[in-house]
Short mmCIF file of C-alpha atoms in Angstrom, two decimals:
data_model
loop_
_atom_site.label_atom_id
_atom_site.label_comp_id
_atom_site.label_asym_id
_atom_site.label_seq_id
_atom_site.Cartn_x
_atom_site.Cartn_y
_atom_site.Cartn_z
CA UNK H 16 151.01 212.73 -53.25
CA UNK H 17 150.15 211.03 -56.80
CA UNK H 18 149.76 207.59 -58.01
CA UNK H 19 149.98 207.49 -61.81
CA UNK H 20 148.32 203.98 -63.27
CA UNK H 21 148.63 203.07 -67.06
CA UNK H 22 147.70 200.64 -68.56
CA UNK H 23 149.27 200.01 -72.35
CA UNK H 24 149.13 198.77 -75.54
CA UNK H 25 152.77 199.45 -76.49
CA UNK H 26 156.15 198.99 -75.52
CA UNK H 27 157.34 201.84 -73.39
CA UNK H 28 160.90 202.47 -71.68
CA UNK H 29 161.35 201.94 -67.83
CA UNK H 30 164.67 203.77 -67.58
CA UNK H 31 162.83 206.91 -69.07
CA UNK H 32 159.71 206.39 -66.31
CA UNK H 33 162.14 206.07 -63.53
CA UNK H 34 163.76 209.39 -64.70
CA UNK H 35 160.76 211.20 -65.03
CA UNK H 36 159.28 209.72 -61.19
CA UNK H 37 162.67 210.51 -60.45
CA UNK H 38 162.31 214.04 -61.33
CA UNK H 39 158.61 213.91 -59.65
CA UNK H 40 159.76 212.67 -56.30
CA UNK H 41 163.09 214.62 -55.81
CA UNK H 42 161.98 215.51 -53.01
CA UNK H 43 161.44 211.75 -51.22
CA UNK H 44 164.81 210.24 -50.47
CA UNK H 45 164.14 207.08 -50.85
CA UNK H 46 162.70 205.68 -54.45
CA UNK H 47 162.53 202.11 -55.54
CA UNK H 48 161.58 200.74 -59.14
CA UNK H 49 160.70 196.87 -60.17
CA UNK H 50 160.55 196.03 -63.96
CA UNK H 51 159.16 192.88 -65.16
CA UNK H 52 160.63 191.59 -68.50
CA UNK H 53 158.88 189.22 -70.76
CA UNK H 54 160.89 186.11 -70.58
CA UNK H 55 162.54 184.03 -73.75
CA UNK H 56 162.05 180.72 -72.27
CA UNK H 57 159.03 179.01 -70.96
CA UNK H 58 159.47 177.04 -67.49
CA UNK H 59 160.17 174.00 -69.42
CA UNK H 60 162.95 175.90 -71.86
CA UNK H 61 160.96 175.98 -74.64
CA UNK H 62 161.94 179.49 -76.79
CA UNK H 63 158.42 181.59 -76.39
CA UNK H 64 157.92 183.81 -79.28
CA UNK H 65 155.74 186.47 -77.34
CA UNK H 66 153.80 186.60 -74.10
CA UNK H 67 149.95 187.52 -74.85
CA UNK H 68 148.28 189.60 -72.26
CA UNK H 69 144.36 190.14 -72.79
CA UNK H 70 142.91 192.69 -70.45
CA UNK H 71 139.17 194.18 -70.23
CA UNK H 72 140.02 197.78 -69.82
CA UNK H 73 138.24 199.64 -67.70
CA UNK H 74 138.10 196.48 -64.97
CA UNK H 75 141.81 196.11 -65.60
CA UNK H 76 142.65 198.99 -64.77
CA UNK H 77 140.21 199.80 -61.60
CA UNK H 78 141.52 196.65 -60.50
CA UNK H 79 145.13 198.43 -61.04
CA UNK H 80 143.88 201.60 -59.40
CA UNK H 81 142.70 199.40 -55.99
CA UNK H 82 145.77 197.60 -55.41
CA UNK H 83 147.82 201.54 -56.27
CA UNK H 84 145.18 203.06 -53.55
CA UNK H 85 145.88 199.94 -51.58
CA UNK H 86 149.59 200.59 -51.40
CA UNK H 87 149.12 204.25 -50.50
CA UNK H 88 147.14 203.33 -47.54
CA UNK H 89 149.21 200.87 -46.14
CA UNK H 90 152.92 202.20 -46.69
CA UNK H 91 154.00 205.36 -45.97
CA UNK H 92 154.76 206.29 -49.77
CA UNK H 93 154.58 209.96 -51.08
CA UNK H 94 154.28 208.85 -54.87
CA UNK H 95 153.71 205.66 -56.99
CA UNK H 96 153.92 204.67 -60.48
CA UNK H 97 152.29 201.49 -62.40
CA UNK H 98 152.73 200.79 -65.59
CA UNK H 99 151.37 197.67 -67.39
CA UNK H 100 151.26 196.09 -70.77
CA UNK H 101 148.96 194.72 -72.51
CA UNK H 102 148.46 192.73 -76.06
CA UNK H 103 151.63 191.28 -77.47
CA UNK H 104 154.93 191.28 -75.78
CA UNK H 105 158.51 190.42 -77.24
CA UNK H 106 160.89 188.40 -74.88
CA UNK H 107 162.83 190.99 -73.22
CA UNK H 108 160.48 193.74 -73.20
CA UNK H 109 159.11 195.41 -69.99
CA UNK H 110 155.48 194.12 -69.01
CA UNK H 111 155.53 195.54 -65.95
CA UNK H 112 156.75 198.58 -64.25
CA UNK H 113 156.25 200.03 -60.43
CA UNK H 114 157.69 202.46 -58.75
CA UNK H 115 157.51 204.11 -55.03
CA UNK H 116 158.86 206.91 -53.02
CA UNK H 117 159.15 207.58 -49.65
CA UNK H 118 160.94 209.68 -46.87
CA UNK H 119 162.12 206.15 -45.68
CA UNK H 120 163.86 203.17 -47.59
CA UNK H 121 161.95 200.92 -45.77
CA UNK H 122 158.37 201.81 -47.09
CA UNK H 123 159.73 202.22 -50.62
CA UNK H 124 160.45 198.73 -50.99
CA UNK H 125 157.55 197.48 -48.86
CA UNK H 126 155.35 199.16 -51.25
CA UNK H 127 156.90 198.18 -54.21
CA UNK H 128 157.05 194.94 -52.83
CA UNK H 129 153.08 194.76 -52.21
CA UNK H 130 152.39 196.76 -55.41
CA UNK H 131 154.17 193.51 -57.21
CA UNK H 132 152.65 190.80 -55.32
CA UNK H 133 149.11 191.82 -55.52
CA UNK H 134 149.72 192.85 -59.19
CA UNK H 135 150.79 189.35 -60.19
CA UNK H 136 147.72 187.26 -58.48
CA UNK H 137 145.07 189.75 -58.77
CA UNK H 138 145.39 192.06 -61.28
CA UNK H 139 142.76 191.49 -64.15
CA UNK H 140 144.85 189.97 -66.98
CA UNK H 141 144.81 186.76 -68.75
CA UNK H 142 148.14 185.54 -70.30
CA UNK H 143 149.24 183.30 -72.56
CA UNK H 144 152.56 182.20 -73.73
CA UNK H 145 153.55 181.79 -77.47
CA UNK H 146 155.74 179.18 -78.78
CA UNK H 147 156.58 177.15 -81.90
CA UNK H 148 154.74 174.66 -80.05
CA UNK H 149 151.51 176.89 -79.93
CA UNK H 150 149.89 178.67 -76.73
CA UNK H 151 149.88 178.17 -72.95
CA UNK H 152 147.51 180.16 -70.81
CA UNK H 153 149.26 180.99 -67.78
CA UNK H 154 148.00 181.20 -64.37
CA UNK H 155 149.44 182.46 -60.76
CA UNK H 156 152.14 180.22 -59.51
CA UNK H 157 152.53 178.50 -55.81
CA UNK H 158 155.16 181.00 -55.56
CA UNK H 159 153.10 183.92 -56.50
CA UNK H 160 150.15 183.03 -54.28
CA UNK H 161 152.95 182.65 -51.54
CA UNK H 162 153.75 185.78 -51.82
CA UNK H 163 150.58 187.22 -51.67
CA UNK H 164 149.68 185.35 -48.43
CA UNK H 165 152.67 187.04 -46.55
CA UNK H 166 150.61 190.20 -47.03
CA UNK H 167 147.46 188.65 -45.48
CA UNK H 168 149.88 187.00 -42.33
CA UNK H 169 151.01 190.43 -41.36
CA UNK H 170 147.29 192.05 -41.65
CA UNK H 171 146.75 189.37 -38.56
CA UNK H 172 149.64 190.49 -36.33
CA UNK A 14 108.65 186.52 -79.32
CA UNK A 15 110.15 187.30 -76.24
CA UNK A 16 113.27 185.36 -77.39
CA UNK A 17 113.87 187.11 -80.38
CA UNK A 18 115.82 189.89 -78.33
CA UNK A 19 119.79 188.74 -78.08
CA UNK A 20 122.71 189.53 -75.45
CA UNK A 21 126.30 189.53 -77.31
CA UNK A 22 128.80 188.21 -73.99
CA UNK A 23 132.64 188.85 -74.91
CA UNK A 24 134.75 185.59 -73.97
CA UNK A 25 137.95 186.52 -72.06
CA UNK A 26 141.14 184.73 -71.88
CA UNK A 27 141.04 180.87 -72.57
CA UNK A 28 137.20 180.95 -72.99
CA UNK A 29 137.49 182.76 -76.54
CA UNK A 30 139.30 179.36 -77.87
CA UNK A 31 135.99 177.37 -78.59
CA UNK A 32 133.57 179.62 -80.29
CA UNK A 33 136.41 183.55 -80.64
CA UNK A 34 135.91 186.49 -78.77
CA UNK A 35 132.15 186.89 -78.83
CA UNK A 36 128.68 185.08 -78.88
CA UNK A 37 125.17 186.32 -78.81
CA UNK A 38 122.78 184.48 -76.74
CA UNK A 39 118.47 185.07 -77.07
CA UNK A 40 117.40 186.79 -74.17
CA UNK A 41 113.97 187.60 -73.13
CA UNK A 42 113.11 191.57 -73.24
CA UNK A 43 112.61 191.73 -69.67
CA UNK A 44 116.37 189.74 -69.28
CA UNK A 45 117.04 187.18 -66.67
CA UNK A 46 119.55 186.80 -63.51
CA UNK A 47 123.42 186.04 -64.47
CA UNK A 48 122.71 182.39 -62.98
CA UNK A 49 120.26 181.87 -65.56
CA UNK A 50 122.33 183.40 -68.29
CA UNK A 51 124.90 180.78 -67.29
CA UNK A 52 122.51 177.98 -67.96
CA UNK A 53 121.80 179.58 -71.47
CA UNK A 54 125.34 180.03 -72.58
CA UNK A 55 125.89 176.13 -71.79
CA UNK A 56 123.07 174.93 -73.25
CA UNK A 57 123.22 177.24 -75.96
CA UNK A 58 127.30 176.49 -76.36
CA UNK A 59 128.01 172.67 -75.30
CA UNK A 60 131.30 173.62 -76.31
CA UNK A 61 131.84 176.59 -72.96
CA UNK A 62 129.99 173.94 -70.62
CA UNK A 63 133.53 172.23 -69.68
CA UNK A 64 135.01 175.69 -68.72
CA UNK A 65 132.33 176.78 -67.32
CA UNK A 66 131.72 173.49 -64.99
CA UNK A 67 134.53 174.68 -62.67
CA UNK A 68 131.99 177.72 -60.93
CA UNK A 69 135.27 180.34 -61.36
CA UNK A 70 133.74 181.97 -64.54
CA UNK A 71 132.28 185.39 -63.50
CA UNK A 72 130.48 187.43 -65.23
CA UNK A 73 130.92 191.30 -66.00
CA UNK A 74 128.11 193.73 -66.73
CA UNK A 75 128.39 197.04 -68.08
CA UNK A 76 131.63 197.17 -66.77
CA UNK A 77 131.47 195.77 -63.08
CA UNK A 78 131.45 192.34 -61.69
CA UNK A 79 128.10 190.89 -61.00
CA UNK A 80 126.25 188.62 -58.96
CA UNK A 81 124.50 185.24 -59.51
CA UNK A 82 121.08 187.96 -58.62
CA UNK A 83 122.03 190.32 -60.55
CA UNK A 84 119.41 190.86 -63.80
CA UNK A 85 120.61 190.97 -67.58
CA UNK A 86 119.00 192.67 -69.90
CA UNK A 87 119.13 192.89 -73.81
CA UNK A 88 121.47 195.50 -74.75
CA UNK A 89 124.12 195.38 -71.92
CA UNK A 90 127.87 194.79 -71.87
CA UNK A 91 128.61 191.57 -70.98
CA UNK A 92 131.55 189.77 -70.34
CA UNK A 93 132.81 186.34 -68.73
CA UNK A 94 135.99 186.66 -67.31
CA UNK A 95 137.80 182.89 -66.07
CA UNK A 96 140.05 183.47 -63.34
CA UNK A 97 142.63 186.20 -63.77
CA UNK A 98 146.27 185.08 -64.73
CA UNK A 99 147.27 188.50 -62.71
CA UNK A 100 150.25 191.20 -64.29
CA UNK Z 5 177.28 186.57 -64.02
CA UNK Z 6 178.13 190.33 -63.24
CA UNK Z 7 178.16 192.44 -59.71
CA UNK Z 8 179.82 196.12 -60.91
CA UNK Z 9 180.50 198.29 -57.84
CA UNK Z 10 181.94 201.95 -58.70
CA UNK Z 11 182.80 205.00 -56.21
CA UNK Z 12 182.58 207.87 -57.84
CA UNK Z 13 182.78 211.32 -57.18
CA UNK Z 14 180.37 213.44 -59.46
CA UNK Z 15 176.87 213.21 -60.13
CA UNK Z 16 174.96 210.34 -62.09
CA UNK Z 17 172.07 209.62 -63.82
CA UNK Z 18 170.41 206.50 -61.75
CA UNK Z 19 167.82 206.27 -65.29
CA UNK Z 20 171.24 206.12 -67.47
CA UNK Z 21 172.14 202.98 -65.21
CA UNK Z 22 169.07 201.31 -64.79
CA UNK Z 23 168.65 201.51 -68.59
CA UNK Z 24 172.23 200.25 -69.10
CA UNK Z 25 171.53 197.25 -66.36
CA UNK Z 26 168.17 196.74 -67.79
CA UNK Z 27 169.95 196.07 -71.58
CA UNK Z 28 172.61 193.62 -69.33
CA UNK Z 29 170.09 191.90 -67.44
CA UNK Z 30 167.23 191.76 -70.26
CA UNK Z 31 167.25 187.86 -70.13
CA UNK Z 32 166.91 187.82 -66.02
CA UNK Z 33 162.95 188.67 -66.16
CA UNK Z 34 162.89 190.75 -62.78
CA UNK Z 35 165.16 193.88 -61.96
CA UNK Z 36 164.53 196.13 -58.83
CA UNK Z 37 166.52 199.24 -58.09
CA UNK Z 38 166.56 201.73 -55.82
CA UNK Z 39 167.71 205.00 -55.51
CA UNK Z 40 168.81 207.23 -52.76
CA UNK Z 41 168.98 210.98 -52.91
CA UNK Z 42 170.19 213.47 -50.88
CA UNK Z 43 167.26 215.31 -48.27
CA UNK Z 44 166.94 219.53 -48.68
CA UNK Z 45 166.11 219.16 -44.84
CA UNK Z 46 167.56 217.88 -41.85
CA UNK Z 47 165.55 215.96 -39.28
CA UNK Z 48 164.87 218.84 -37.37
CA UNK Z 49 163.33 220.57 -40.73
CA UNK Z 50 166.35 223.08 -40.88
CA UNK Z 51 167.05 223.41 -44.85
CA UNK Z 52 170.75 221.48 -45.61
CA UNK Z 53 172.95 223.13 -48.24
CA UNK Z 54 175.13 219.82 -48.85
CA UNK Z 55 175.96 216.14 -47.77
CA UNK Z 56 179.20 215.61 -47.33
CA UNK Z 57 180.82 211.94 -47.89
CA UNK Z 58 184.11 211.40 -46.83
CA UNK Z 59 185.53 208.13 -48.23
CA UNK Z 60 188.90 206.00 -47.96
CA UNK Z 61 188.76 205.22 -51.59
CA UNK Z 62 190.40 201.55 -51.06
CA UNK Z 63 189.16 200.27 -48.14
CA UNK Z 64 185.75 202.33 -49.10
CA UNK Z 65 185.16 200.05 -52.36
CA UNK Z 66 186.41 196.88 -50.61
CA UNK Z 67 183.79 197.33 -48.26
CA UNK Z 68 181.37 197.99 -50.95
CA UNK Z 69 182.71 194.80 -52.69
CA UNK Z 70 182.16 192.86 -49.89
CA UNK Z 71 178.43 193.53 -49.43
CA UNK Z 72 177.80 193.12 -53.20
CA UNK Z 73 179.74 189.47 -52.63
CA UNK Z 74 177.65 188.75 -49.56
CA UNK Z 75 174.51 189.23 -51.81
CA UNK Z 76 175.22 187.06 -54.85
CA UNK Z 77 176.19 184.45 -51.84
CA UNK Z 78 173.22 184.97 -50.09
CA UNK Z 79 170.06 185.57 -52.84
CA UNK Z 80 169.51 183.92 -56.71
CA UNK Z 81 170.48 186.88 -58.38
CA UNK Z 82 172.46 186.69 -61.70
CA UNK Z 83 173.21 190.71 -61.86
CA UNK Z 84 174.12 194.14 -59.32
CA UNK Z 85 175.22 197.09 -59.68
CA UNK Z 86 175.99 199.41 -56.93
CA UNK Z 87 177.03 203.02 -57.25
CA UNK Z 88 177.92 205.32 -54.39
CA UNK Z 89 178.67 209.27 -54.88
CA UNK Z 90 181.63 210.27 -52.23
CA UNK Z 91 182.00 214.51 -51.90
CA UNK Z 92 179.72 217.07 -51.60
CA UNK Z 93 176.11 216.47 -52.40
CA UNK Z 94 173.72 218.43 -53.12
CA UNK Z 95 169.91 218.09 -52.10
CA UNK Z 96 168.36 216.06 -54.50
CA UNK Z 97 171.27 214.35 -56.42
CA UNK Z 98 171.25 211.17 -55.67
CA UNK Z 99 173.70 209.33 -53.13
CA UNK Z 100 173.40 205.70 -53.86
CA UNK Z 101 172.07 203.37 -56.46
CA UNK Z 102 171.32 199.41 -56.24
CA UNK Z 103 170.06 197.53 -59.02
CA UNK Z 104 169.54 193.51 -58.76
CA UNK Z 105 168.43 191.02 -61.75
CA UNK Z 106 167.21 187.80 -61.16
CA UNK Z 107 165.10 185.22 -62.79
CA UNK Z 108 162.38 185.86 -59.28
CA UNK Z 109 161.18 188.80 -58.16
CA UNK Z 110 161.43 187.85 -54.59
CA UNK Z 111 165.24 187.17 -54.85
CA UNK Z 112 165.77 190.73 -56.89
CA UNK Z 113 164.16 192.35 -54.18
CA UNK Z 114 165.59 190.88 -51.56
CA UNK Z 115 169.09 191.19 -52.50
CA UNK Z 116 168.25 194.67 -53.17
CA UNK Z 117 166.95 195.80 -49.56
CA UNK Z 118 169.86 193.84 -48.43
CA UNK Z 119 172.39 195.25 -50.40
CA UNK Z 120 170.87 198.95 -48.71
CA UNK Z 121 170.82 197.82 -45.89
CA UNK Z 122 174.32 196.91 -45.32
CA UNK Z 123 175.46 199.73 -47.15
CA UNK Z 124 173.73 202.18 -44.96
CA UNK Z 125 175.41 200.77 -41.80
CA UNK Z 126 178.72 198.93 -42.91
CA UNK Z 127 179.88 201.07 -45.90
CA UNK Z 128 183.18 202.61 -45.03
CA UNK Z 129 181.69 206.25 -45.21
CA UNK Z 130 182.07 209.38 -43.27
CA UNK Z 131 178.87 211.99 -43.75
CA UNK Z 132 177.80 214.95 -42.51
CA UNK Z 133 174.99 217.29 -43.40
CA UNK Z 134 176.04 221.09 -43.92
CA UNK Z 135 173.31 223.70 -43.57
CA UNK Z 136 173.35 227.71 -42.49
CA UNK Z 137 174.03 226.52 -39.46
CA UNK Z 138 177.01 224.54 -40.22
CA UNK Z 139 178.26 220.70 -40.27
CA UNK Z 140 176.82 217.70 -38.26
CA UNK Z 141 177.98 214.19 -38.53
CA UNK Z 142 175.46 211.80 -39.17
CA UNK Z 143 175.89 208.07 -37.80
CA UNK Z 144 173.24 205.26 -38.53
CA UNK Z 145 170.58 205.40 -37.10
CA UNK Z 146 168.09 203.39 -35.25
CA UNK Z 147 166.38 202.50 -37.59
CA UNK Z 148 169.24 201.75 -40.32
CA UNK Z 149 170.58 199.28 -36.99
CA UNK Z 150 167.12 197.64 -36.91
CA UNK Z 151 167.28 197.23 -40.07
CA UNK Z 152 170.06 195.83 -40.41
CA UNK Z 153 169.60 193.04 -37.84
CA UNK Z 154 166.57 191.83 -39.58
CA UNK Z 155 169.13 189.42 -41.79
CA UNK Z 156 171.41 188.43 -38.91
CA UNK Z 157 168.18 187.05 -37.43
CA UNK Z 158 167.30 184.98 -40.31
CA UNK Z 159 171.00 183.68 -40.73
CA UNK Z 160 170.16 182.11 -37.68
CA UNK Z 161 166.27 180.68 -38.59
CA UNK Y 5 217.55 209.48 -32.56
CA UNK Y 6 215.39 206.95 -32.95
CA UNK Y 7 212.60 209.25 -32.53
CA UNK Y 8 213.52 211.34 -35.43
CA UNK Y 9 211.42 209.77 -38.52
CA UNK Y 10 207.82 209.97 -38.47
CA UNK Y 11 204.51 209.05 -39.21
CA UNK Y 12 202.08 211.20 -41.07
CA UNK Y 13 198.96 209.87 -39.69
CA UNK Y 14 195.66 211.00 -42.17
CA UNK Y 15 192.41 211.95 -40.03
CA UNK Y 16 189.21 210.74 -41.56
CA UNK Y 17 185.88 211.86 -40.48
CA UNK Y 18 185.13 214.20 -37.52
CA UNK Y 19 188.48 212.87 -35.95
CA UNK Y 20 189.90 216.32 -38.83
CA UNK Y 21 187.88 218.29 -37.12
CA UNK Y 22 190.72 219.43 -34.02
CA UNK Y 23 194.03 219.19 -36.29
CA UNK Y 24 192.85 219.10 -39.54
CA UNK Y 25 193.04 216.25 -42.35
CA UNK Y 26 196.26 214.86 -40.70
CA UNK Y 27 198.93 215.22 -38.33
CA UNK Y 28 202.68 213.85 -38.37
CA UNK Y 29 203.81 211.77 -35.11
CA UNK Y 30 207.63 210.56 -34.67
CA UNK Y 31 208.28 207.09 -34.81
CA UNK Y 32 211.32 205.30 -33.71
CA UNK Y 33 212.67 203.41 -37.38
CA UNK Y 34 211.89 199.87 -35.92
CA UNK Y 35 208.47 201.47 -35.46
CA UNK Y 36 205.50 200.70 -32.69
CA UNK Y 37 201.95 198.65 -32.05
CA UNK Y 38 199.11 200.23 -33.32
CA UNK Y 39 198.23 200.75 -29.42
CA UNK Y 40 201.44 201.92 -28.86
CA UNK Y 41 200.50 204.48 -31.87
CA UNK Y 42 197.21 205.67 -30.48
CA UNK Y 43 198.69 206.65 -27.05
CA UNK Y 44 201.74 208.77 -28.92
CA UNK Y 45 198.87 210.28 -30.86
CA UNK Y 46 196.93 211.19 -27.68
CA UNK Y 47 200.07 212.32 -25.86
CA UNK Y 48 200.94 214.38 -28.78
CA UNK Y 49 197.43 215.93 -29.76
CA UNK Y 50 195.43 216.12 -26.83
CA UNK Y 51 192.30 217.61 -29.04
CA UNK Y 52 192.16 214.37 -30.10
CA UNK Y 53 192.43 212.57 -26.50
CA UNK Y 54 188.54 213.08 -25.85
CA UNK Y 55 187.97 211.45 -29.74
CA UNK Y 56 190.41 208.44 -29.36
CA UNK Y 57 189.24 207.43 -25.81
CA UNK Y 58 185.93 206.28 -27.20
CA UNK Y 59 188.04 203.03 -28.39
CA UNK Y 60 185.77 202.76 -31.52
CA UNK Y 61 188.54 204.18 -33.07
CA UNK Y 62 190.37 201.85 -35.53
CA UNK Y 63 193.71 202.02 -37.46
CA UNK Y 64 193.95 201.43 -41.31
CA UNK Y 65 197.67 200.55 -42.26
CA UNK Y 66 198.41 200.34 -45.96
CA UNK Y 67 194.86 199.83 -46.70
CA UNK Y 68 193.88 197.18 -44.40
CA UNK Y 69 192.61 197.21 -41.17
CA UNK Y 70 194.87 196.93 -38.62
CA UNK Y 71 194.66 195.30 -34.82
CA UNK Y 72 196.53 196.68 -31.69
CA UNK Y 73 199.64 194.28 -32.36
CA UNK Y 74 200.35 194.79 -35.83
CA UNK Y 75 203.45 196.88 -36.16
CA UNK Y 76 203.34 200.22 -37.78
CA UNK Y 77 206.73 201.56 -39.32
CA UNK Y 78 208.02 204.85 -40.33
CA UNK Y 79 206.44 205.46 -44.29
CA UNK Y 80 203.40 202.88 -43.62
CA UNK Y 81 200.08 204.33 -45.11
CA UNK Y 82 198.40 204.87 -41.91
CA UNK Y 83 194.96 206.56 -41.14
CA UNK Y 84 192.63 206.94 -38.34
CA UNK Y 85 188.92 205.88 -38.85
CA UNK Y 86 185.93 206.63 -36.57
CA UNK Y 87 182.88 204.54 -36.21
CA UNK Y 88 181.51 204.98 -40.34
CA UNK Y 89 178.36 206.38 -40.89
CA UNK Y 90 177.68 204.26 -43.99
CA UNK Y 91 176.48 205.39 -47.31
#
């Protein structure tokens, strides 16, 4: 079992990560990867010129580690990978990166699935979007707190 | 005298754009509770009070999240963190 | 718009395509892949020397083009790609690769999980495992038909 | 005489396993149904008798699936598929 969480200053490759979990978790069947990629446009189609992520380090990432340890309890996952950005971010580069594996398909993508959710609403970042225009902090979306709730539904069952 | 001692609070996120990234607030020797530091930092910065009015600021010491209880003393790491944006 | 489907009969590198799809899709924001690779052991825990993955190489990528068609119709993606090894496998090379881009993560991984799971079941393949022992032929199982059903029963929310 | 041309039939899947990769089964020129096809098959090769009675068994003419009533002519691509396993 491991579950690897960075948190980084730089850009970093998600092809390469997936290769090397890849290599990690052989022995799993069933691996699933999401990467996030900083977006060009703003909601309204405004051109951003970067995406700003602050973080307070050592919260940030024990925040990270929770929702990681979180995943591991609920899903039947042998490994897990989470990678996250921080500071400045070009459009098009990876902010976010998560991977599972598991014996089954079923609780790779579950996992990866929660990992994402609970990474978007609750991890400890505050963003900001760049523009011509000037900045935009950003904050969880409906969608995003949506998403999160589905988690919470199925806790009731 | 017992004023002269000072806490420096970090400002995360949107809270940095009145006054940057840090200010330093007089705090008695013996500190006071995180609700009372609250009161401080608006009276001390009319400029946080708006941001602050919502009750979603919380505030980080020496690395963990605190409690309205919770004491503050001279010295440690504070930080107020508004509510996260998330990854 | 792009959905590439490809049969092919040697090994790959699933990090070579998700960093090819990733450079594609930069502009999409969220990209989920999985990646499915061949078990040392069968379910009984005896050690497998090979998969074996017979294919009709016409009708086998027709039915793979279907599914990938069925997707884009179905979920807001703007990119796939699905790969599928036929021949002899060997533990640990992977099998199968899905990769979905889309401007949500939901939709990405959505269309992902669907795209396995009607690949799993409806794919025109033909496997068996091969160990000491000799050759079984695997069907779907169970769980790949429970699966499976989980999107006929929201076709008919 | 108008049994002498043929159909060579491929055999995908386990359905190999009695007669190997594929078998040859005359044909009369102005050719048979597909159902008409799977009982020469099973008359011919009775290993595969216990296989083909299963009816999950379908018939792929010149790449396409085929149904009981589509004719099948000498030199037509023809295989036999079992239930698939998918990927």
């Amino acid at each position: 079992m491991s579950a690897v969480v960075r948190l980084l200053d730089g850009p970093f490759d998600p092809a390469a990560e997936l290769a090397d979990f890849t290599a990690l978790a052989a022995g799993a069947g069933a691996i699933v990867s999401f990467t996030g990629l900083a977006r060009s446009e703003d909601r309204d189609g405004m051109a951003l010129t970067a995406l700003v992520l602050e973080s307070y380090r050592s919260v940030t990432l024990r925040s990270m580690e929770g929702i990681a340890a979180a995943a591991h309890a609920r899903f039947a996952i042998a490994h897990s990978r989470v990678l996250h950005r921080a500071g400045r971010i070009l459009p098009g580069e990876a902010i976010v990166f998560v991977a599972t594996a598991a014996a089954h398909r079923r609780a790779a993508f579950e996992a990866a699935d929660y990992l994402m959710d609970r990474l978007k609403s609750e991890a400890v970042f505050w963003k900001r979007e760049e523009s011509v225009a000037g900045a935009r902090w950003i904050e969880p979306t409906a969608a995003d707190t949506a998403d999160l709730a589905r988690w919470h539904a199925r806790e009731q069952d | 005298m017992a004023e002269q001692l000072a806490l420096v609070v970090e400002l995360c996120g949107k809270l940095a754009e009145p006054h940057g990234r840090e200010v330093t607030v007089p705090l008695p020797a013996a500190g006071c509770t995180v609700a009372e530091l609250l009161v401080r930092l608006r009276d001390s910065f009319p400029a946080l009070a708006p941001l602050l009015a919502s009750g979603k600021v919380r505030v980080c010491l020496n690395e963990t999240m605190a409690r309205d209880e919770t004491v503050v003393r001279p010295g440690d790491l504070a930080a107020l963190f508004p509510p996260v944006s998330g990854g």
